[in-house]
Each structure stands twice: as structure tokens, then as C-alpha cells.
Coordinates of C-alpha atoms in Angstrom, one line a residue:
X1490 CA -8.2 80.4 -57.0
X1491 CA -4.7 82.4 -56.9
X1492 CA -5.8 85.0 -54.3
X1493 CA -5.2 84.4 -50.8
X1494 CA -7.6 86.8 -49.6
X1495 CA -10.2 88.7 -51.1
X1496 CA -13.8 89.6 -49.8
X1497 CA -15.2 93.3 -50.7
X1498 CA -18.6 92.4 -50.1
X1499 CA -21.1 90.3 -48.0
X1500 CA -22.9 88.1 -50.4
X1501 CA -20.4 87.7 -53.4
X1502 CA -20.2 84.0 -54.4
X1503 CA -18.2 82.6 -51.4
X1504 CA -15.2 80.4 -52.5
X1505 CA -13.1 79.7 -49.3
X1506 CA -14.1 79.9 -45.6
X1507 CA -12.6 78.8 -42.0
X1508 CA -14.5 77.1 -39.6
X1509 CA -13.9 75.6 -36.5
X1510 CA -15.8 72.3 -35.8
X1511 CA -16.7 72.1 -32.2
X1512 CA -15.2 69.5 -30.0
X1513 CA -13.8 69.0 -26.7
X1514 CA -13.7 72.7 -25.8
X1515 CA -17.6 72.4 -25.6
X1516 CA -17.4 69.3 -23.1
X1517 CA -16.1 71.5 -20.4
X1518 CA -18.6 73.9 -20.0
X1519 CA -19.8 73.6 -15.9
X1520 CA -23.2 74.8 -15.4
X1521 CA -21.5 76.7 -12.0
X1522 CA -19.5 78.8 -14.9
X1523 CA -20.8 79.7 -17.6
X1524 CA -20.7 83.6 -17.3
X1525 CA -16.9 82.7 -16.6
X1526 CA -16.8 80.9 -19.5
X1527 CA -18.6 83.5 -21.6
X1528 CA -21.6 80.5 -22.1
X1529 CA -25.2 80.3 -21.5
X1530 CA -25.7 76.8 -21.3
X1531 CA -24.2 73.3 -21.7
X1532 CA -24.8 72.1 -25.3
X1533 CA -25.1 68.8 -26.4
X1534 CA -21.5 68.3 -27.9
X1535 CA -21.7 65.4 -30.5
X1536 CA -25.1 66.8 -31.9
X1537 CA -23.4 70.3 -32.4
X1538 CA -20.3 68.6 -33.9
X1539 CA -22.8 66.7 -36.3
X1540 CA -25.3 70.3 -36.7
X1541 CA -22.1 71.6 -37.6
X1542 CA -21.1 69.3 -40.5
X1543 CA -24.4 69.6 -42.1
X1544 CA -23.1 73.5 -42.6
X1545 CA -19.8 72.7 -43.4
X1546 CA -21.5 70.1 -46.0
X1547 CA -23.8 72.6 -47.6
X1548 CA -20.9 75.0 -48.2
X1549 CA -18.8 72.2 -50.0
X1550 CA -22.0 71.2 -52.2
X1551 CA -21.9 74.9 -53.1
X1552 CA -18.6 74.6 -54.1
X1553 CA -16.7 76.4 -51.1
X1554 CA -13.6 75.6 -50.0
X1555 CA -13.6 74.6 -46.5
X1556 CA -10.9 74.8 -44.3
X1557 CA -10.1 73.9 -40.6
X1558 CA -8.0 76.7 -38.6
X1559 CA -7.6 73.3 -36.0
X1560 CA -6.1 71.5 -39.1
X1561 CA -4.0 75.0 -40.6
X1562 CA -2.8 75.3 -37.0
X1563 CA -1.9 71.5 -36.8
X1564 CA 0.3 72.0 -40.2
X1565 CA 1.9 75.1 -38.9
X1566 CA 3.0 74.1 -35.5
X1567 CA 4.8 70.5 -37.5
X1568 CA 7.4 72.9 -36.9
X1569 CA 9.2 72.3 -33.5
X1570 CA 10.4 75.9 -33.0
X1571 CA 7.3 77.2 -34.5
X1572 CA 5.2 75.0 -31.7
X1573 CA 7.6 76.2 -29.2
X1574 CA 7.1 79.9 -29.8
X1575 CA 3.2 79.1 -29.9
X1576 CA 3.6 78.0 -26.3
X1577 CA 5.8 80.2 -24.5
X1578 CA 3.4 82.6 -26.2
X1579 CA 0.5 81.2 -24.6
X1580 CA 1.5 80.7 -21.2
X1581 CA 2.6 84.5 -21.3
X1582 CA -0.9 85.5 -22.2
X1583 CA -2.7 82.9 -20.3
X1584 CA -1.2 81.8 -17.3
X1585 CA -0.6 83.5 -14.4
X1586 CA 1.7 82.2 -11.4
X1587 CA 5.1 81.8 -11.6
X1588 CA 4.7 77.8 -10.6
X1589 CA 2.3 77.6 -13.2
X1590 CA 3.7 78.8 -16.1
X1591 CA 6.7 76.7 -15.9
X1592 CA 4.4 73.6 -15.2
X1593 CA 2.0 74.4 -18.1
X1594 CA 4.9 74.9 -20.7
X1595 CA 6.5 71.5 -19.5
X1596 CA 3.2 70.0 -20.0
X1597 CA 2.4 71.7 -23.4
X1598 CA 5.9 70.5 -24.8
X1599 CA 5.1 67.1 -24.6
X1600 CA 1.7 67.5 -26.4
X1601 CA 2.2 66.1 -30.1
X1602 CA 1.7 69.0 -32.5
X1603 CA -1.3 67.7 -33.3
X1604 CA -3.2 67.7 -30.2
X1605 CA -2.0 71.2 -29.7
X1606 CA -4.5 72.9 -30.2
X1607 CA -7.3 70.6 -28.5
X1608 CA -5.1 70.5 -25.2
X1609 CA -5.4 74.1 -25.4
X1610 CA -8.9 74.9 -26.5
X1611 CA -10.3 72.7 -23.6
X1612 CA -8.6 73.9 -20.7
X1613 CA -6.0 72.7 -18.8
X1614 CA -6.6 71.0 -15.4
X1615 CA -4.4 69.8 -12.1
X1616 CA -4.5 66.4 -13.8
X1617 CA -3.0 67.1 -17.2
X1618 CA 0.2 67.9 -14.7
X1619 CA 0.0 65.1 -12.8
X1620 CA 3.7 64.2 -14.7
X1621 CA 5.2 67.8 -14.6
X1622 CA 8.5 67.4 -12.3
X1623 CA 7.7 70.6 -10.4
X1624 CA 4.1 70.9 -9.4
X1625 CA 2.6 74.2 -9.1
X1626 CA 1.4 75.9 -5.7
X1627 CA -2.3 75.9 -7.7
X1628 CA -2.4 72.2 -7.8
X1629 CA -1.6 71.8 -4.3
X1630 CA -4.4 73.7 -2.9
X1631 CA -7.8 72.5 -3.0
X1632 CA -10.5 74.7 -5.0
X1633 CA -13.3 73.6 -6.7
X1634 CA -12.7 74.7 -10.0
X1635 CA -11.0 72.1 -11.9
X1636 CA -9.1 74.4 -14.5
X1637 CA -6.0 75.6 -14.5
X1638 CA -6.2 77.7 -17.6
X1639 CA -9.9 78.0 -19.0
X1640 CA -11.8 76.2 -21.8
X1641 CA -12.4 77.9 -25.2
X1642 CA -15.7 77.4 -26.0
X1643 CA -16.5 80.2 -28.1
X1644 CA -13.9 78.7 -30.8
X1645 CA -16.7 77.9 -33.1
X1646 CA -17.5 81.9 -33.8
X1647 CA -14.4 82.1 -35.9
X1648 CA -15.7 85.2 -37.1
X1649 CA -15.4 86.8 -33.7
X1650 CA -11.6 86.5 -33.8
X1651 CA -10.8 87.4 -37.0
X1652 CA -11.9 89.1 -40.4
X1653 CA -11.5 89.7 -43.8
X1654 CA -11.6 93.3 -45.8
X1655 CA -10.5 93.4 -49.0
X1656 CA -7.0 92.1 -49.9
X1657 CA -6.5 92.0 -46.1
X1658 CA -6.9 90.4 -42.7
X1659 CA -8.0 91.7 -39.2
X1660 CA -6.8 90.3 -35.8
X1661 CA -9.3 90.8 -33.5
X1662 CA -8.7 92.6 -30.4
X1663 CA -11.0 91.0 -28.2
X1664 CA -13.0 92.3 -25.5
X1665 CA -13.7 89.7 -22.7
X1666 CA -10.6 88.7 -21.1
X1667 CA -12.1 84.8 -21.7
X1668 CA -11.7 85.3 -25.5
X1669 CA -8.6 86.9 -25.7
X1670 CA -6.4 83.4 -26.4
X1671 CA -8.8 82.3 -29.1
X1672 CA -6.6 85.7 -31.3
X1673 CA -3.1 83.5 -30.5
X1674 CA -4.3 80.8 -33.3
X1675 CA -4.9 83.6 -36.1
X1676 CA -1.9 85.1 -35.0
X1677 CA 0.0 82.2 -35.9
X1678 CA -1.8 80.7 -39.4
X1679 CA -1.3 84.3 -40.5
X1680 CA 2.5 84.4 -39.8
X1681 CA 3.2 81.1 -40.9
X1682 CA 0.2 79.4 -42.9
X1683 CA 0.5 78.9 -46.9
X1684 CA -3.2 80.2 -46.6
X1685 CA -2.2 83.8 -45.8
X1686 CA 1.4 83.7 -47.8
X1687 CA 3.0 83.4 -44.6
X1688 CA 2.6 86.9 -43.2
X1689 CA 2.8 88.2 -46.7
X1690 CA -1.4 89.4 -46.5
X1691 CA -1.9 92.6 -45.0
X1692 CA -2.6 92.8 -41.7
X1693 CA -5.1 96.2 -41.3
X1694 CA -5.8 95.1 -37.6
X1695 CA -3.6 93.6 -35.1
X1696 CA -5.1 92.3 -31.6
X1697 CA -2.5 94.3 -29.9
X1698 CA -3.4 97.4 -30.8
X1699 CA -5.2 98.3 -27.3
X1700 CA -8.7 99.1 -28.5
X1701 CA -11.6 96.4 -28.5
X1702 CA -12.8 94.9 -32.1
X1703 CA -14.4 91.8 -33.0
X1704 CA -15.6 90.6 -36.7
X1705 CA -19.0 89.7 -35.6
X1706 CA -19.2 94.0 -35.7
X1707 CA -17.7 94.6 -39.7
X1708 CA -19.9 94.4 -42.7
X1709 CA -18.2 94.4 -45.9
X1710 CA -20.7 95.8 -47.9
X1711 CA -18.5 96.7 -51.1
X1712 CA -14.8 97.6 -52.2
X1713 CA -15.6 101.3 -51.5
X1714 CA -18.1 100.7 -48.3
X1715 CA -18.0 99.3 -44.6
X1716 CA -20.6 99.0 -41.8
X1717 CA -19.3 98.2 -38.2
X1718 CA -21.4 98.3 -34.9
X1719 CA -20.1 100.1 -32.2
X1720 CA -21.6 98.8 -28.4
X1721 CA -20.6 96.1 -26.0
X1722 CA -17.8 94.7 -28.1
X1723 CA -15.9 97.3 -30.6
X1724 CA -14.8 101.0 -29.2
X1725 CA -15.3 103.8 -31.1
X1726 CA -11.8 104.3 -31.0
X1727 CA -11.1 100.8 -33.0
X1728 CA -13.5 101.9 -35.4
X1729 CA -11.4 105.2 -35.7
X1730 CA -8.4 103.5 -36.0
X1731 CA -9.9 100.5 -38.7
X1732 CA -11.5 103.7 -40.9
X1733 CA -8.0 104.9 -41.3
X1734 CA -6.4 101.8 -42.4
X1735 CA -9.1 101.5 -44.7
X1736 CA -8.8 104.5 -46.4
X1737 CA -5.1 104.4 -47.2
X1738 CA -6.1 101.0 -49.0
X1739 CA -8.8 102.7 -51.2
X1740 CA -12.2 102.5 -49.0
X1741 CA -14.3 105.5 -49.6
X1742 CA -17.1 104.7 -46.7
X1743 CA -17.4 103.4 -43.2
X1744 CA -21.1 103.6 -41.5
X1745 CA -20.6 103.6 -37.8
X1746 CA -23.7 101.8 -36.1
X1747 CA -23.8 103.5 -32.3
X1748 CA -25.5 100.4 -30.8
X1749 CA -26.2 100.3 -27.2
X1750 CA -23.7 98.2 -25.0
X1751 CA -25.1 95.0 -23.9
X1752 CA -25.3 91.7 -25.0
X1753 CA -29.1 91.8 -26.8
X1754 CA -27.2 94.2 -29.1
X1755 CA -23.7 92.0 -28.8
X1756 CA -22.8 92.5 -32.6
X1757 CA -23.8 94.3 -35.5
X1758 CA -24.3 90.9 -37.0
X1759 CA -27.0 89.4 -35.1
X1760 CA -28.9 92.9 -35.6
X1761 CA -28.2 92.5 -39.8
X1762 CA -26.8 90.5 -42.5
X1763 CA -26.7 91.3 -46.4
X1764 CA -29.0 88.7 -48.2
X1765 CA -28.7 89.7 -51.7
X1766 CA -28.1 93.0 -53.8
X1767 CA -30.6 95.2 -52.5
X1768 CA -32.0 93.1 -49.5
X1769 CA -30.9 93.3 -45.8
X1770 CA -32.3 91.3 -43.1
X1771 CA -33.1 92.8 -39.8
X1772 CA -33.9 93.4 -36.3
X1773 CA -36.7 96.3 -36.0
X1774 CA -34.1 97.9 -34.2
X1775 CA -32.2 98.0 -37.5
X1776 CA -35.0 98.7 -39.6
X1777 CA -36.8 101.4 -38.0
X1778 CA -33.4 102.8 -36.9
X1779 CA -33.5 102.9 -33.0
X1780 CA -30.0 103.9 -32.8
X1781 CA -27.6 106.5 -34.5
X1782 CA -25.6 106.1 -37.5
X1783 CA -22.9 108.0 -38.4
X1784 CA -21.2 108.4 -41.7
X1785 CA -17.1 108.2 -41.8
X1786 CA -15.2 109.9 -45.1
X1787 CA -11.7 110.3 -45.4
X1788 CA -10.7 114.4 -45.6
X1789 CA -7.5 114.1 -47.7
X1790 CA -5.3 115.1 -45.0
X1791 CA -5.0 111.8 -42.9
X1792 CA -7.9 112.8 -40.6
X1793 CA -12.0 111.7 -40.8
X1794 CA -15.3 113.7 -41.4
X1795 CA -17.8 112.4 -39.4
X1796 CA -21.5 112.9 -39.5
X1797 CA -24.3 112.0 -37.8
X1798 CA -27.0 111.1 -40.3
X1799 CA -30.9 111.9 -40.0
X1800 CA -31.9 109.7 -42.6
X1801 CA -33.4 106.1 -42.6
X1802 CA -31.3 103.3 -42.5
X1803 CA -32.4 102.4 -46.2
X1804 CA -31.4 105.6 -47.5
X1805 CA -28.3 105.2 -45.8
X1806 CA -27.2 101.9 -46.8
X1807 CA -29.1 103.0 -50.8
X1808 CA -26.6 106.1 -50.9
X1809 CA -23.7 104.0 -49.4
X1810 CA -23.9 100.6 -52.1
X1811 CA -25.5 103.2 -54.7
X1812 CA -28.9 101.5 -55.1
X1813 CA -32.2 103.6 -55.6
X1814 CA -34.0 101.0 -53.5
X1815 CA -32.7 98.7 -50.7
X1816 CA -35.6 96.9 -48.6
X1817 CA -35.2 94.7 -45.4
X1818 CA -36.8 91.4 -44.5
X1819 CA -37.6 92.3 -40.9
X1820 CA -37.1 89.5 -38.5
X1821 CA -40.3 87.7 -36.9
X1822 CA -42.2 90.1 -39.0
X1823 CA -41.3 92.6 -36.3
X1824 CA -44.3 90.8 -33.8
X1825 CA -43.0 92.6 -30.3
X1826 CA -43.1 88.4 -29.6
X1827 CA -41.8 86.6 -32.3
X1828 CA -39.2 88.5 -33.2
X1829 CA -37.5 88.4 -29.6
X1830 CA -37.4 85.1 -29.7
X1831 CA -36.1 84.3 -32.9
X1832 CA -33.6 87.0 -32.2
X1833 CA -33.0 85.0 -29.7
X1834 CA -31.9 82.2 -32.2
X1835 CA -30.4 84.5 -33.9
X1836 CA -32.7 84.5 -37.3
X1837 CA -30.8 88.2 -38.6
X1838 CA -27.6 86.1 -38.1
X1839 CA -26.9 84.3 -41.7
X1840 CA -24.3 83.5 -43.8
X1841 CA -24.8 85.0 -47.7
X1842 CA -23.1 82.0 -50.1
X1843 CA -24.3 83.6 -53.1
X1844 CA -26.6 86.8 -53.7
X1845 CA -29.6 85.5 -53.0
X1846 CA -28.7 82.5 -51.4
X1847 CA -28.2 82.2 -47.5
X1848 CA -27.8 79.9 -45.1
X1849 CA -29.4 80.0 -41.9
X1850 CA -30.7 78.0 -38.5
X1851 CA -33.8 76.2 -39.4
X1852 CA -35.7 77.2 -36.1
X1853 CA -36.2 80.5 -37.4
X1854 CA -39.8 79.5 -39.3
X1855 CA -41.0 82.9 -39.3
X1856 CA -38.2 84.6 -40.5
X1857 CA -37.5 82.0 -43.1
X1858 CA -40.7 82.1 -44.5
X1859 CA -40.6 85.9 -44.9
X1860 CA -37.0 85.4 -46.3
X1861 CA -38.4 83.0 -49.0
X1862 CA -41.2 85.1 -49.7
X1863 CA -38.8 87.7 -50.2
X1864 CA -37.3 85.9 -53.0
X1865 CA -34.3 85.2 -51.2
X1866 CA -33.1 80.9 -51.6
X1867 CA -33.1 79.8 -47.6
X1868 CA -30.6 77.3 -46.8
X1869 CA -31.8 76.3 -43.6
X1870 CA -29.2 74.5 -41.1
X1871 CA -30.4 72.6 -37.6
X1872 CA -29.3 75.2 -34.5
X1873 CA -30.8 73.6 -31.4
X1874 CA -27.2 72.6 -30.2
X1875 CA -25.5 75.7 -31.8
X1876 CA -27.4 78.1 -31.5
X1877 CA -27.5 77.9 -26.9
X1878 CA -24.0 79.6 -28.0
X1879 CA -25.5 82.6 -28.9
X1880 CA -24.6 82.7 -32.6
X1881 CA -25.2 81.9 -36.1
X1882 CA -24.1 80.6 -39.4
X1883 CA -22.4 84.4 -39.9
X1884 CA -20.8 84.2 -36.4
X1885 CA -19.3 80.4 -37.6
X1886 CA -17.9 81.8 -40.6
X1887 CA -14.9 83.4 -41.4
X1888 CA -14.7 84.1 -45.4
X1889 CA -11.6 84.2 -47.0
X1890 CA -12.6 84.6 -51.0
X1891 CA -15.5 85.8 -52.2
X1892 CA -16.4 86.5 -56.1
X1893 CA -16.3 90.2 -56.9
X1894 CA -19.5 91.5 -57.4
X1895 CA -20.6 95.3 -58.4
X1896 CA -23.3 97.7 -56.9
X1897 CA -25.5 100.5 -58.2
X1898 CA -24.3 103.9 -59.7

């Protein structure tokens, strides 16, 4: 594999993917906080480390590269100047207090380079200052929350914080103020990690760019074609601004999904995923198109046609990959109970390693079975510790190579 980056569709034969294995950030969660903390509940942390390898493990005996951004990070901040810049970085983005941020970057700079990136995923508390020479006002007044700077425990989803399109990489702009230090790691394997030439891979989406956008929203479904959900997470306006980039690079397609903002609807992702050539699995509210999709083309004068479509969701997504037939595998056979609850678990939410090959939480036995008797190979991971996250195998999955693959007409 000489490409650094290159995924121009969903369900190509994946080759290389990041992951995050979860660790100490997950220890942290306080009942008291979750919404803070962006969490619904308080999972068991070993068992989700050890749910977690058996996914990492079925990638590798599929022959995918998997890589660590804890361990790209590690290698990249070796570098003292490097580490410094990643701190003084950090404390600008995610400290406030003027006590504080001195104390916090004296702390930081005596973390080893390799306990970086834990120290900072899991929140930083009065006592990791306990040897700072000044000590901030914060840790002189009594309050019952322990942290200083907030945990990370949505580190798993690398998805969330980054994506790949084509030749290029996204930076996520992310939309809760919690998740918005998760970016600064991408930000710095990009600049300076052998795995993205350094800086050298294009960059079609920084997080600075002012307007909300998270991967768990973009479907690459071709070279020519993407789908990205527009609600609680992405603006229309990022979505606008992404379409453009796209097109300069050669895209001919974006299908904007105008989902409504809350967190049932949090992604386009956990709503559908691209199982194999011409099969889709769904939410009804995906298959029976509840909501509006519009159709994005370039108009040759560095502006975009947009149209709101009347057709089905199957005819859109046929015209779009250039099928005469695309089905979906409706989640809990569409039962008004079942699949509620295995959205819940999120059974639309999996990870294509092949076409016609997917990985996804074992819990899902409805939806599994219908994905098998669909044809499709289910590689079926235990969730009951991941999954209380609110994601999938998709969501923990950031693909870096896939095999080209080619649609239709």
C-alpha cells in the first residue's frame, strides 16, 4: 500500500483504519454528569476495552491495517517542540482562567510524551496540580466537580472527528463544545504523522472553518457521489461549503439528507450504512423517506444547483451510484417496537470491510438475521459495553484505504 489516503466508497475492501481503544477517559464518567460529558451512562471500562479488541481483531484477520491515533500521536509528539506546541495549543482551546492555564501547561510539560495523550483524554483534576509551583484560584475553592478540564469519553467514535473522501482528509468541526478537543489530535497526526505525509494529504475540511460537521454525517458512496445528513450535528452551511471542495477535486454528486435536529436522528450514520453494491441498511425513516433529500451539482461557474427531490430514497441513491435496482434491509423489520430498540443499539450503524461483508454489534438479532437473509456475511461484534455510548462499529471507525471499486452505468 503506497497511498496514504484513499476511500471513494463505503464498502470497498478496507485496507487501513484508526481506531481508538477505550481506556481511562471512560473511567471518569460521573453518573451526576453525563449530559456534561456528552454520555448516557457509565460503561464497564475493561469489558469495552476487551469488546473493542475483538473488532480491532476481526479487522486484522481480514487483513486491515490497524492503527492507533493514541500510538500515531505518541510518535508524533517524541518531538519536544512538537509536544510543546500540542500543549500551549490545548490549554488555549481548553482552559479557561488565567491561573489555570499557566498551571495546566506546567503540569502537561512534565507528562512523558507518551502519557500525553491519556493525561489529556481523561481530564485533568486539582490533584494532577498538586506539584505545580503556582496553584490556580480553581483549586483553592471548593466545588464538587473534580475536573479541571473535562474527560474525553467520546474518543472511541473516531469517525466523529475526522473523515476520509477520496485522496483527502476532513477535520471535523465539531458541534458540542465537550468534543471540540478530541479535533486537536487529528490536527496534529495530519501535520506531522508519516500516515498523512506530514501535511502533504489534502485537507478538504478544517475544524476552524466556523460551521458544524462531523464524519458520523458523510457517506462516501463512490468517486463521483456523496451523501451527508444535515440535523443536530452538520449545518447546511458546512455541507455547502464541503460540496464545493468536492467539486473542484472531481465529485459530480452530494445528496443532502435534511434530518430533523435531535439526537434519535444524531447522524446520518446510525439512520444508514452501505452493506454491499446495491444494498443499504436502514431506519424506516430512511427507507420510507420521512425526511427531504436534496440533490447538490456543481453549475460550472463555482456556484451549486440544488434540488429538492420527489422521488424515493431508492431511486435516488439508484440514479446517484447508477444501479437499476438498490434495495434496503430495514432495521428490526421496521416493527414500530423492535426497531426502536435496536436503533437504540444502533443495528443501521455498521462498518462495510468488504462488499458484502459487515461488521456489526451482535445484539442486533433481528436485524442480523434479516441482514443474513439478505445475503449480506454478518460479522457480529459484542456491544453491551460499547454500544451505552451511543454508537457503532461505523462510528469506531475511521477508514483510511479502501480498494477501488466501480458502480452501475
Amino acid at each position: 500500500m503506497n497511498e496514504l489516503i484513499n476511500v471513494k466508497s463505503e464498502i470497498g475492501r478496507l485496507q487501513r483504519v484508526m481506531l481508538h481503544r477505550p481506556g481511562v477517559e471512560l473511567s471518569n464518567l460521573m453518573p451526576d454528569y453525563l449530559e456534561r460529558m456528552l454520555a448516557e451512562d457509565t460503561p464497564d471500562v475493561r469489558r469495552a476495552g476487551e469488546e473493542h479488541d475483538v473488532f480491532a481483531n476481526i479487522l486484522r484477520s481480514n487483513d486491515v491495517d490497524v492503527v492507533y491515533i493514541e500510538d500515531m500521536f505518541a510518535q508524533v509528539v517524541k518531538d519536544d517542540d512538537i509536544r510543546k506546541a500540542f500543549i500551549d495549543d490545548f490549554v488555549d482551546i481548553g482552559v479557561k482562567g488565567i491561573s489555570l492555564s499557566a498551571a495546566v501547561k506546567e503540569y502537561l510539560n512534565t507528562v512523558p510524551y507518551d502519557k500525553l495523550f491519556d493525561a489529556v483524554a481523561k481530564g485533568i483534576t486539582v490533584a494532577d496540580l498538586k506539584d505545580v509551583q503556582k496553584k490556580p484560584i480553581q483549586s483553592l475553592i471548593k466545588d464538587d466537580y473534580p475536573f479541571l478540564t473535562d474527560p474525553l469519553p467520546n474518543l472511541y467514535f473516531t469517525r466523529d472527528i475526522s473523515f476520509c473522501l477520496g485522496t483527502g482528509i476532513a477535520i471535523s468541526a465539531m458541534s458540542m463544545p465537550a468534543r471540540m478537543r478530541e479535533t486537536l489530535f487529528v490536527r496534529y497526526i495530519h501535520k506531522y504523522s508519516e500516515y498523512f505525509g506530514k501535511g502533504g494529504v489534502d485537507l478538504l475540511y478544517d475544524y476552524n472553518c466556523g460551521c458544524g460537521i462531523e464524519g458520523g454525517d458523510v457517506l462516501s458512496l463512490s468517486d463521483k457521489c456523496v451523501a451527508i445528513g444535515s440535523g443536530e450535528r452538520t449545518t447546511v452551511a458546512a455541507v455547502e461549503r464541503l460540496a464545493l471542495t468536492l467539486f473542484e477535486r472531481g465529485y459530480e454528486r452530494v445528496l443532502l439528507f435534511k434530518n430533523p435536529s435531535s439526537r434519535t436522528y444524531m447522524h446520518l450514520d446510525v439512520l444508514m450504512t452501505h452493506i454491499d453494491y446495491d444494498k443499504f441498511l436502514a431506519h424506516p425513516c430512511i427507507a420510507h423517506k420521512w425526511f427531504d433529500i436534496y440533490e447538490i451539482t456543481p453549475s460550472g461557474n463555482g456556484e451549486l444547483n440544488v434540488s429538492l427531490t420527489t422521488d424515493s430514497t431508492e431511486h435516488v441513491l439508484e440514479r446517484a451510484l447508477g444501479l437499476d435496482k438498490v434495495t434496503f434491509v430495514e432495521m428490526g423489520g421496521g416493527d414500530p417496537i423492535q426497531y426502536r430498540r435496536e436503533h437504540w443499539n444502533m443495528g443501521a450503524n455498521s462498518l462495510a470491510m468488504a462488499p458484502g461483508s459487515i461488521i456489526t454489534y451482535d445484539r442486533n438479532v433481528i436485524t442480523n438475521e434479516l441482514i443474513d437473509k439478505a445475503g449480506v456475511k454478518v460479522n457480529p461484534i459484542p456491544g453491551g459495553e460499547l454500544s451505552r455510548g451511543r454508537g457503532g462499529p461505523r462510528c469506531m471507525s475511521m477508514p483510511m484505504l479502501r480498494e477501488r471499486i466501480s458502480f452501475g452505468k
